[in-house]
PDB file of C-alpha atoms in Angstrom:
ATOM      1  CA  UNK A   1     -32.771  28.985  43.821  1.00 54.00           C
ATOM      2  CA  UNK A   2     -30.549  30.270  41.629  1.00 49.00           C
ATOM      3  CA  UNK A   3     -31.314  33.589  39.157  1.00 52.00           C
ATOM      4  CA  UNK A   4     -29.682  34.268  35.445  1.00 50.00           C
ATOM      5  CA  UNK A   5     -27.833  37.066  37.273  1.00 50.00           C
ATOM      6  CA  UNK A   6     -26.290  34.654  39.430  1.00 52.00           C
ATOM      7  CA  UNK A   7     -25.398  32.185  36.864  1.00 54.00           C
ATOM      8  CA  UNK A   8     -23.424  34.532  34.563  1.00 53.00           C
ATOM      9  CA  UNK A   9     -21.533  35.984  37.182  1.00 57.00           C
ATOM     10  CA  UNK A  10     -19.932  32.520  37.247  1.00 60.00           C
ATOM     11  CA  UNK A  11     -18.719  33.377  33.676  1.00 65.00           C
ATOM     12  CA  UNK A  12     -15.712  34.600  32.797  1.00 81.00           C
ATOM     13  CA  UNK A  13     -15.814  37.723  30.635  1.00 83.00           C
ATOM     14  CA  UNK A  14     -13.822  36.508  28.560  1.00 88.00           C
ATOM     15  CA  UNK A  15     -15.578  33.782  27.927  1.00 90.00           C
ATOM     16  CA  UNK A  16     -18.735  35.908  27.491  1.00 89.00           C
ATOM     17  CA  UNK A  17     -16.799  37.991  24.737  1.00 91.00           C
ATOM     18  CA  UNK A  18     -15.747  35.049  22.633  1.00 92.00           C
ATOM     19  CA  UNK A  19     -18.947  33.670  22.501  1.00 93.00           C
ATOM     20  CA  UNK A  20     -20.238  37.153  21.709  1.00 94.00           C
ATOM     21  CA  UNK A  21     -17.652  37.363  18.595  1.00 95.00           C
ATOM     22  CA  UNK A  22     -18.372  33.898  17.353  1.00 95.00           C
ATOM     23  CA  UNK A  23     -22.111  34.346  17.262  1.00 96.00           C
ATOM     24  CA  UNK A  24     -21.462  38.008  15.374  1.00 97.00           C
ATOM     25  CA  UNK A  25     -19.013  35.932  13.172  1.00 96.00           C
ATOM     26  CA  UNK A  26     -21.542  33.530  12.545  1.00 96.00           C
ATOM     27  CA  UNK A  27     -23.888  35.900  11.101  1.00 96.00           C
ATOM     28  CA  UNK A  28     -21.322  37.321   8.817  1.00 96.00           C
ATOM     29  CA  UNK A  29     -20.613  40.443  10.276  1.00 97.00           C
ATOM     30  CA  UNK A  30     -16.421  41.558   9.169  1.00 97.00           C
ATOM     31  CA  UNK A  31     -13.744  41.387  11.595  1.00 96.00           C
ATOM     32  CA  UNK A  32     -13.635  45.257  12.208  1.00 96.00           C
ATOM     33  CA  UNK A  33     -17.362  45.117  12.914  1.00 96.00           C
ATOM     34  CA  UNK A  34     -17.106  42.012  15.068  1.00 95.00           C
ATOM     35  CA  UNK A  35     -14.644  43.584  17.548  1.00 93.00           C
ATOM     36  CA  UNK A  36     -16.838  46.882  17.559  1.00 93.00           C
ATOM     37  CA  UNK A  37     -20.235  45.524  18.181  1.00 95.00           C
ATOM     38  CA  UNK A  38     -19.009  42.369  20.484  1.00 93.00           C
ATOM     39  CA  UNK A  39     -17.480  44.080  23.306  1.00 92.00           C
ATOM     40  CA  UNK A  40     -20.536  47.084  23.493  1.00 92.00           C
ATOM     41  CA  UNK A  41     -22.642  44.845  25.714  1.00 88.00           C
ATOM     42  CA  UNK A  42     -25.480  47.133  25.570  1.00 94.00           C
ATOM     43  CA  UNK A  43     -25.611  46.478  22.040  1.00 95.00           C
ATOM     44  CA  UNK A  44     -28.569  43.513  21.494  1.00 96.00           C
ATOM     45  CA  UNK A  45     -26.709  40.426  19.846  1.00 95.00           C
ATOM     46  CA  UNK A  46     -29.918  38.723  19.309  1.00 96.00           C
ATOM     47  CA  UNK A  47     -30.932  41.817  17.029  1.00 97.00           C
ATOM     48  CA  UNK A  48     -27.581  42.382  15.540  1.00 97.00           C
ATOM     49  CA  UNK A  49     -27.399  38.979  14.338  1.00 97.00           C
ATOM     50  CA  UNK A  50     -31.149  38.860  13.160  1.00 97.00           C
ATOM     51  CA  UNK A  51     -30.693  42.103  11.475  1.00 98.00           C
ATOM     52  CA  UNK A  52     -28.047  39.939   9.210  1.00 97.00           C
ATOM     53  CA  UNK A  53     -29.809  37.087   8.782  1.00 95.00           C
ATOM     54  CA  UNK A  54     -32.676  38.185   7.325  1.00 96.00           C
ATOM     55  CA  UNK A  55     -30.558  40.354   4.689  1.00 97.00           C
ATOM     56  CA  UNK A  56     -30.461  43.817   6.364  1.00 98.00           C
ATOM     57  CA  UNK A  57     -26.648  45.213   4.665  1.00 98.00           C
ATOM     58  CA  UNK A  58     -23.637  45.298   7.214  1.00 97.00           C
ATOM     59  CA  UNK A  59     -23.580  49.040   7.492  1.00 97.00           C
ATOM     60  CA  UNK A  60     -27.286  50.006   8.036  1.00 98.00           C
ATOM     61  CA  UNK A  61     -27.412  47.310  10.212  1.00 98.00           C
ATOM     62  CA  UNK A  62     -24.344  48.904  12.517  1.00 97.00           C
ATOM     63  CA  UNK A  63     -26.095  52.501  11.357  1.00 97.00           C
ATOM     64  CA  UNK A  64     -29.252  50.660  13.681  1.00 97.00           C
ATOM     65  CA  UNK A  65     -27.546  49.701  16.181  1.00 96.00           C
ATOM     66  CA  UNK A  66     -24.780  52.008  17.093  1.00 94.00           C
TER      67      UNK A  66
END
């Protein structure tokens, strides 16, 4: 039986980084914001891209999660 551990250490990183900046792209962050928050993997991407969705403005939404 596998675990979610052991199935993303099949991923590449970089793979795991793209996907990271698409989905941040997605929710409209800027470029400059994008590359910040995507490679801080201890930074929630389900909340960062929530926190844009539902209208929260770009920089308190980096002000709550940086």
């Amino acid at each position: 039986m596998s675990t979610i551990a052991d199935d993303m250490s099949s991923v590449e990183p970089d793979a795991v980084l793209s996907w990271r900046f698409d989905q941040l792209d997605a929710a409209g962050y800027p470029e400059a914001a994008m590359l910040l928050l995507g490679q801080r993997t201890d930074i929630d991407l389900h909340l960062a891209t929530s926190l844009l969705r539902n209208g929260c403005p770009i920089e308190t939404a980096l002000h709550i999660l940086l």
